[in-house]
JSON list of C-alpha atoms in Angstrom, two decimals:
[
{"chain": "A", "resi": 1, "resn": "UNK", "atom": "CA", "xyz": [64.85, 54.16, 80.81]},
{"chain": "A", "resi": 2, "resn": "UNK", "atom": "CA", "xyz": [65.91, 57.72, 80.17]},
{"chain": "A", "resi": 3, "resn": "UNK", "atom": "CA", "xyz": [69.39, 59.10, 80.50]},
{"chain": "A", "resi": 4, "resn": "UNK", "atom": "CA", "xyz": [68.33, 61.24, 83.47]},
{"chain": "A", "resi": 5, "resn": "UNK", "atom": "CA", "xyz": [67.09, 58.16, 85.31]},
{"chain": "A", "resi": 6, "resn": "UNK", "atom": "CA", "xyz": [70.34, 56.31, 84.53]},
{"chain": "A", "resi": 7, "resn": "UNK", "atom": "CA", "xyz": [72.39, 59.25, 85.84]},
{"chain": "A", "resi": 8, "resn": "UNK", "atom": "CA", "xyz": [70.18, 59.44, 88.93]},
{"chain": "A", "resi": 9, "resn": "UNK", "atom": "CA", "xyz": [70.60, 55.71, 89.55]},
{"chain": "A", "resi": 10, "resn": "UNK", "atom": "CA", "xyz": [74.37, 55.99, 89.18]},
{"chain": "A", "resi": 11, "resn": "UNK", "atom": "CA", "xyz": [74.48, 58.95, 91.57]},
{"chain": "A", "resi": 12, "resn": "UNK", "atom": "CA", "xyz": [72.30, 57.07, 94.08]},
{"chain": "A", "resi": 13, "resn": "UNK", "atom": "CA", "xyz": [74.61, 54.07, 93.86]},
{"chain": "A", "resi": 14, "resn": "UNK", "atom": "CA", "xyz": [77.66, 56.29, 94.32]},
{"chain": "A", "resi": 15, "resn": "UNK", "atom": "CA", "xyz": [76.09, 58.02, 97.34]},
{"chain": "A", "resi": 16, "resn": "UNK", "atom": "CA", "xyz": [75.19, 54.66, 98.85]},
{"chain": "A", "resi": 17, "resn": "UNK", "atom": "CA", "xyz": [78.79, 53.50, 98.40]},
{"chain": "A", "resi": 18, "resn": "UNK", "atom": "CA", "xyz": [80.05, 56.65, 100.16]},
{"chain": "A", "resi": 19, "resn": "UNK", "atom": "CA", "xyz": [77.50, 56.07, 102.92]},
{"chain": "A", "resi": 20, "resn": "UNK", "atom": "CA", "xyz": [78.75, 52.53, 103.49]},
{"chain": "A", "resi": 21, "resn": "UNK", "atom": "CA", "xyz": [82.40, 53.64, 103.38]},
{"chain": "A", "resi": 22, "resn": "UNK", "atom": "CA", "xyz": [81.71, 56.34, 105.96]},
{"chain": "A", "resi": 23, "resn": "UNK", "atom": "CA", "xyz": [79.94, 53.85, 108.22]},
{"chain": "A", "resi": 24, "resn": "UNK", "atom": "CA", "xyz": [82.96, 51.53, 108.01]},
{"chain": "A", "resi": 25, "resn": "UNK", "atom": "CA", "xyz": [85.34, 54.40, 108.86]},
{"chain": "A", "resi": 26, "resn": "UNK", "atom": "CA", "xyz": [83.14, 55.40, 111.80]},
{"chain": "A", "resi": 27, "resn": "UNK", "atom": "CA", "xyz": [83.23, 51.81, 113.07]},
{"chain": "A", "resi": 28, "resn": "UNK", "atom": "CA", "xyz": [87.03, 51.64, 112.72]},
{"chain": "A", "resi": 29, "resn": "UNK", "atom": "CA", "xyz": [87.60, 54.99, 114.46]},
{"chain": "A", "resi": 30, "resn": "UNK", "atom": "CA", "xyz": [85.15, 54.06, 117.23]},
{"chain": "A", "resi": 31, "resn": "UNK", "atom": "CA", "xyz": [86.92, 50.75, 117.80]},
{"chain": "A", "resi": 32, "resn": "UNK", "atom": "CA", "xyz": [90.30, 52.51, 117.89]},
{"chain": "A", "resi": 33, "resn": "UNK", "atom": "CA", "xyz": [88.89, 55.01, 120.36]},
{"chain": "A", "resi": 34, "resn": "UNK", "atom": "CA", "xyz": [87.61, 52.14, 122.51]},
{"chain": "A", "resi": 35, "resn": "UNK", "atom": "CA", "xyz": [91.03, 50.46, 122.47]},
{"chain": "A", "resi": 36, "resn": "UNK", "atom": "CA", "xyz": [92.87, 53.68, 123.34]},
{"chain": "A", "resi": 37, "resn": "UNK", "atom": "CA", "xyz": [90.42, 54.52, 126.12]},
{"chain": "A", "resi": 38, "resn": "UNK", "atom": "CA", "xyz": [90.74, 50.99, 127.50]},
{"chain": "A", "resi": 39, "resn": "UNK", "atom": "CA", "xyz": [94.52, 51.21, 127.47]},
{"chain": "A", "resi": 40, "resn": "UNK", "atom": "CA", "xyz": [94.36, 54.65, 129.10]},
{"chain": "A", "resi": 41, "resn": "UNK", "atom": "CA", "xyz": [92.00, 53.39, 131.81]},
{"chain": "A", "resi": 42, "resn": "UNK", "atom": "CA", "xyz": [94.27, 50.44, 132.60]},
{"chain": "A", "resi": 43, "resn": "UNK", "atom": "CA", "xyz": [97.32, 52.71, 132.65]},
{"chain": "A", "resi": 44, "resn": "UNK", "atom": "CA", "xyz": [95.55, 55.19, 134.93]},
{"chain": "A", "resi": 45, "resn": "UNK", "atom": "CA", "xyz": [94.41, 52.40, 137.27]},
{"chain": "A", "resi": 46, "resn": "UNK", "atom": "CA", "xyz": [97.93, 51.04, 137.70]},
{"chain": "A", "resi": 47, "resn": "UNK", "atom": "CA", "xyz": [99.36, 54.55, 138.01]},
{"chain": "A", "resi": 48, "resn": "UNK", "atom": "CA", "xyz": [96.93, 55.38, 140.82]},
{"chain": "A", "resi": 49, "resn": "UNK", "atom": "CA", "xyz": [97.62, 52.01, 142.42]},
{"chain": "A", "resi": 50, "resn": "UNK", "atom": "CA", "xyz": [101.32, 52.75, 142.29]},
{"chain": "A", "resi": 51, "resn": "UNK", "atom": "CA", "xyz": [100.99, 56.28, 143.69]},
{"chain": "A", "resi": 52, "resn": "UNK", "atom": "CA", "xyz": [98.45, 55.53, 146.42]},
{"chain": "A", "resi": 53, "resn": "UNK", "atom": "CA", "xyz": [99.61, 52.17, 147.68]},
{"chain": "A", "resi": 54, "resn": "UNK", "atom": "CA", "xyz": [103.24, 52.43, 146.59]},
{"chain": "A", "resi": 55, "resn": "UNK", "atom": "CA", "xyz": [103.19, 48.91, 145.21]},
{"chain": "A", "resi": 56, "resn": "UNK", "atom": "CA", "xyz": [105.32, 47.60, 142.41]},
{"chain": "A", "resi": 57, "resn": "UNK", "atom": "CA", "xyz": [102.20, 47.39, 140.21]},
{"chain": "A", "resi": 58, "resn": "UNK", "atom": "CA", "xyz": [102.87, 43.78, 139.33]},
{"chain": "A", "resi": 59, "resn": "UNK", "atom": "CA", "xyz": [105.90, 44.51, 137.12]},
{"chain": "A", "resi": 60, "resn": "UNK", "atom": "CA", "xyz": [103.85, 46.89, 134.98]},
{"chain": "A", "resi": 61, "resn": "UNK", "atom": "CA", "xyz": [106.08, 49.80, 135.97]},
{"chain": "A", "resi": 62, "resn": "UNK", "atom": "CA", "xyz": [108.36, 49.18, 132.99]},
{"chain": "A", "resi": 63, "resn": "UNK", "atom": "CA", "xyz": [105.40, 49.09, 130.63]},
{"chain": "A", "resi": 64, "resn": "UNK", "atom": "CA", "xyz": [103.98, 52.37, 131.91]},
{"chain": "A", "resi": 65, "resn": "UNK", "atom": "CA", "xyz": [107.20, 54.22, 132.67]},
{"chain": "A", "resi": 66, "resn": "UNK", "atom": "CA", "xyz": [106.80, 56.65, 129.79]},
{"chain": "A", "resi": 67, "resn": "UNK", "atom": "CA", "xyz": [106.20, 59.97, 131.56]},
{"chain": "A", "resi": 68, "resn": "UNK", "atom": "CA", "xyz": [104.32, 61.74, 128.76]},
{"chain": "A", "resi": 69, "resn": "UNK", "atom": "CA", "xyz": [101.90, 58.88, 128.16]},
{"chain": "A", "resi": 70, "resn": "UNK", "atom": "CA", "xyz": [99.06, 60.93, 129.64]},
{"chain": "A", "resi": 71, "resn": "UNK", "atom": "CA", "xyz": [99.58, 63.76, 127.14]},
{"chain": "A", "resi": 72, "resn": "UNK", "atom": "CA", "xyz": [100.11, 61.45, 124.18]},
{"chain": "A", "resi": 73, "resn": "UNK", "atom": "CA", "xyz": [97.02, 59.40, 125.03]},
{"chain": "A", "resi": 74, "resn": "UNK", "atom": "CA", "xyz": [94.88, 62.51, 125.38]},
{"chain": "A", "resi": 75, "resn": "UNK", "atom": "CA", "xyz": [96.10, 63.78, 122.00]},
{"chain": "A", "resi": 76, "resn": "UNK", "atom": "CA", "xyz": [95.25, 60.42, 120.40]},
{"chain": "A", "resi": 77, "resn": "UNK", "atom": "CA", "xyz": [91.81, 60.39, 122.05]},
{"chain": "A", "resi": 78, "resn": "UNK", "atom": "CA", "xyz": [91.06, 63.93, 120.85]},
{"chain": "A", "resi": 79, "resn": "UNK", "atom": "CA", "xyz": [92.25, 63.09, 117.32]},
{"chain": "A", "resi": 80, "resn": "UNK", "atom": "CA", "xyz": [90.06, 59.97, 117.19]},
{"chain": "A", "resi": 81, "resn": "UNK", "atom": "CA", "xyz": [87.04, 61.91, 118.47]},
{"chain": "A", "resi": 82, "resn": "UNK", "atom": "CA", "xyz": [87.61, 64.58, 115.80]},
{"chain": "A", "resi": 83, "resn": "UNK", "atom": "CA", "xyz": [87.89, 61.88, 113.09]},
{"chain": "A", "resi": 84, "resn": "UNK", "atom": "CA", "xyz": [84.67, 60.23, 114.33]},
{"chain": "A", "resi": 85, "resn": "UNK", "atom": "CA", "xyz": [82.82, 63.56, 114.30]},
{"chain": "A", "resi": 86, "resn": "UNK", "atom": "CA", "xyz": [84.14, 64.38, 110.81]},
{"chain": "A", "resi": 87, "resn": "UNK", "atom": "CA", "xyz": [83.09, 61.00, 109.41]},
{"chain": "A", "resi": 88, "resn": "UNK", "atom": "CA", "xyz": [79.73, 61.17, 111.17]},
{"chain": "A", "resi": 89, "resn": "UNK", "atom": "CA", "xyz": [79.11, 64.60, 109.64]},
{"chain": "A", "resi": 90, "resn": "UNK", "atom": "CA", "xyz": [80.08, 63.26, 106.20]},
{"chain": "A", "resi": 91, "resn": "UNK", "atom": "CA", "xyz": [77.79, 60.24, 106.74]},
{"chain": "A", "resi": 92, "resn": "UNK", "atom": "CA", "xyz": [74.82, 62.45, 107.68]},
{"chain": "A", "resi": 93, "resn": "UNK", "atom": "CA", "xyz": [75.36, 64.66, 104.61]},
{"chain": "A", "resi": 94, "resn": "UNK", "atom": "CA", "xyz": [75.48, 61.62, 102.31]},
{"chain": "A", "resi": 95, "resn": "UNK", "atom": "CA", "xyz": [72.42, 60.11, 103.99]},
{"chain": "A", "resi": 96, "resn": "UNK", "atom": "CA", "xyz": [70.41, 63.30, 103.49]},
{"chain": "A", "resi": 97, "resn": "UNK", "atom": "CA", "xyz": [71.60, 63.54, 99.88]},
{"chain": "A", "resi": 98, "resn": "UNK", "atom": "CA", "xyz": [70.69, 59.92, 99.18]},
{"chain": "A", "resi": 99, "resn": "UNK", "atom": "CA", "xyz": [67.29, 60.30, 100.83]},
{"chain": "A", "resi": 100, "resn": "UNK", "atom": "CA", "xyz": [66.59, 63.39, 98.71]},
{"chain": "A", "resi": 101, "resn": "UNK", "atom": "CA", "xyz": [67.62, 61.54, 95.53]},
{"chain": "A", "resi": 102, "resn": "UNK", "atom": "CA", "xyz": [65.47, 58.53, 96.33]},
{"chain": "A", "resi": 103, "resn": "UNK", "atom": "CA", "xyz": [62.45, 60.77, 96.92]},
{"chain": "A", "resi": 104, "resn": "UNK", "atom": "CA", "xyz": [63.08, 62.53, 93.59]},
{"chain": "A", "resi": 105, "resn": "UNK", "atom": "CA", "xyz": [63.54, 59.18, 91.85]},
{"chain": "A", "resi": 106, "resn": "UNK", "atom": "CA", "xyz": [60.25, 57.97, 93.31]},
{"chain": "A", "resi": 107, "resn": "UNK", "atom": "CA", "xyz": [58.47, 61.11, 92.10]},
{"chain": "A", "resi": 108, "resn": "UNK", "atom": "CA", "xyz": [60.01, 60.72, 88.62]},
{"chain": "A", "resi": 109, "resn": "UNK", "atom": "CA", "xyz": [58.84, 57.12, 88.41]},
{"chain": "A", "resi": 110, "resn": "UNK", "atom": "CA", "xyz": [55.32, 58.04, 89.54]},
{"chain": "A", "resi": 111, "resn": "UNK", "atom": "CA", "xyz": [55.22, 60.85, 86.98]},
{"chain": "A", "resi": 112, "resn": "UNK", "atom": "CA", "xyz": [56.47, 58.58, 84.20]},
{"chain": "A", "resi": 113, "resn": "UNK", "atom": "CA", "xyz": [53.89, 55.91, 85.05]},
{"chain": "A", "resi": 114, "resn": "UNK", "atom": "CA", "xyz": [51.07, 58.46, 85.10]},
{"chain": "A", "resi": 115, "resn": "UNK", "atom": "CA", "xyz": [52.19, 59.84, 81.72]},
{"chain": "A", "resi": 116, "resn": "UNK", "atom": "CA", "xyz": [52.86, 56.93, 79.32]},
{"chain": "A", "resi": 117, "resn": "UNK", "atom": "CA", "xyz": [54.37, 59.20, 76.68]},
{"chain": "A", "resi": 118, "resn": "UNK", "atom": "CA", "xyz": [57.27, 59.91, 79.11]},
{"chain": "A", "resi": 119, "resn": "UNK", "atom": "CA", "xyz": [58.20, 56.21, 79.14]},
{"chain": "A", "resi": 120, "resn": "UNK", "atom": "CA", "xyz": [59.45, 56.48, 75.58]},
{"chain": "A", "resi": 121, "resn": "UNK", "atom": "CA", "xyz": [61.99, 59.17, 76.51]}
]
């Protein structure tokens, strides 16, 4: 196997590792976004229940008494969405790069098989 093929294989492996890492980060950020959105939905439900029906909200008033929770939650949601978009963009770039490398590797292997003298390099 030639040095170029070894370098190409190493680069493909490295790109695949980055691809997997990005997919894991996307999953983590998506899960965090789901948790924050769930918490926000529950908070909003009890807040509306408290405002509309003027009930004690089942002793949740102490839990949700923080007045700026709406702003803080929106900032967290926006930050998580930005992180997800950034990682998704990085993942797409790595996927395209890996796909391009695999196609080049395939062409190199076909060329080396069609020309036996290239196998010695």
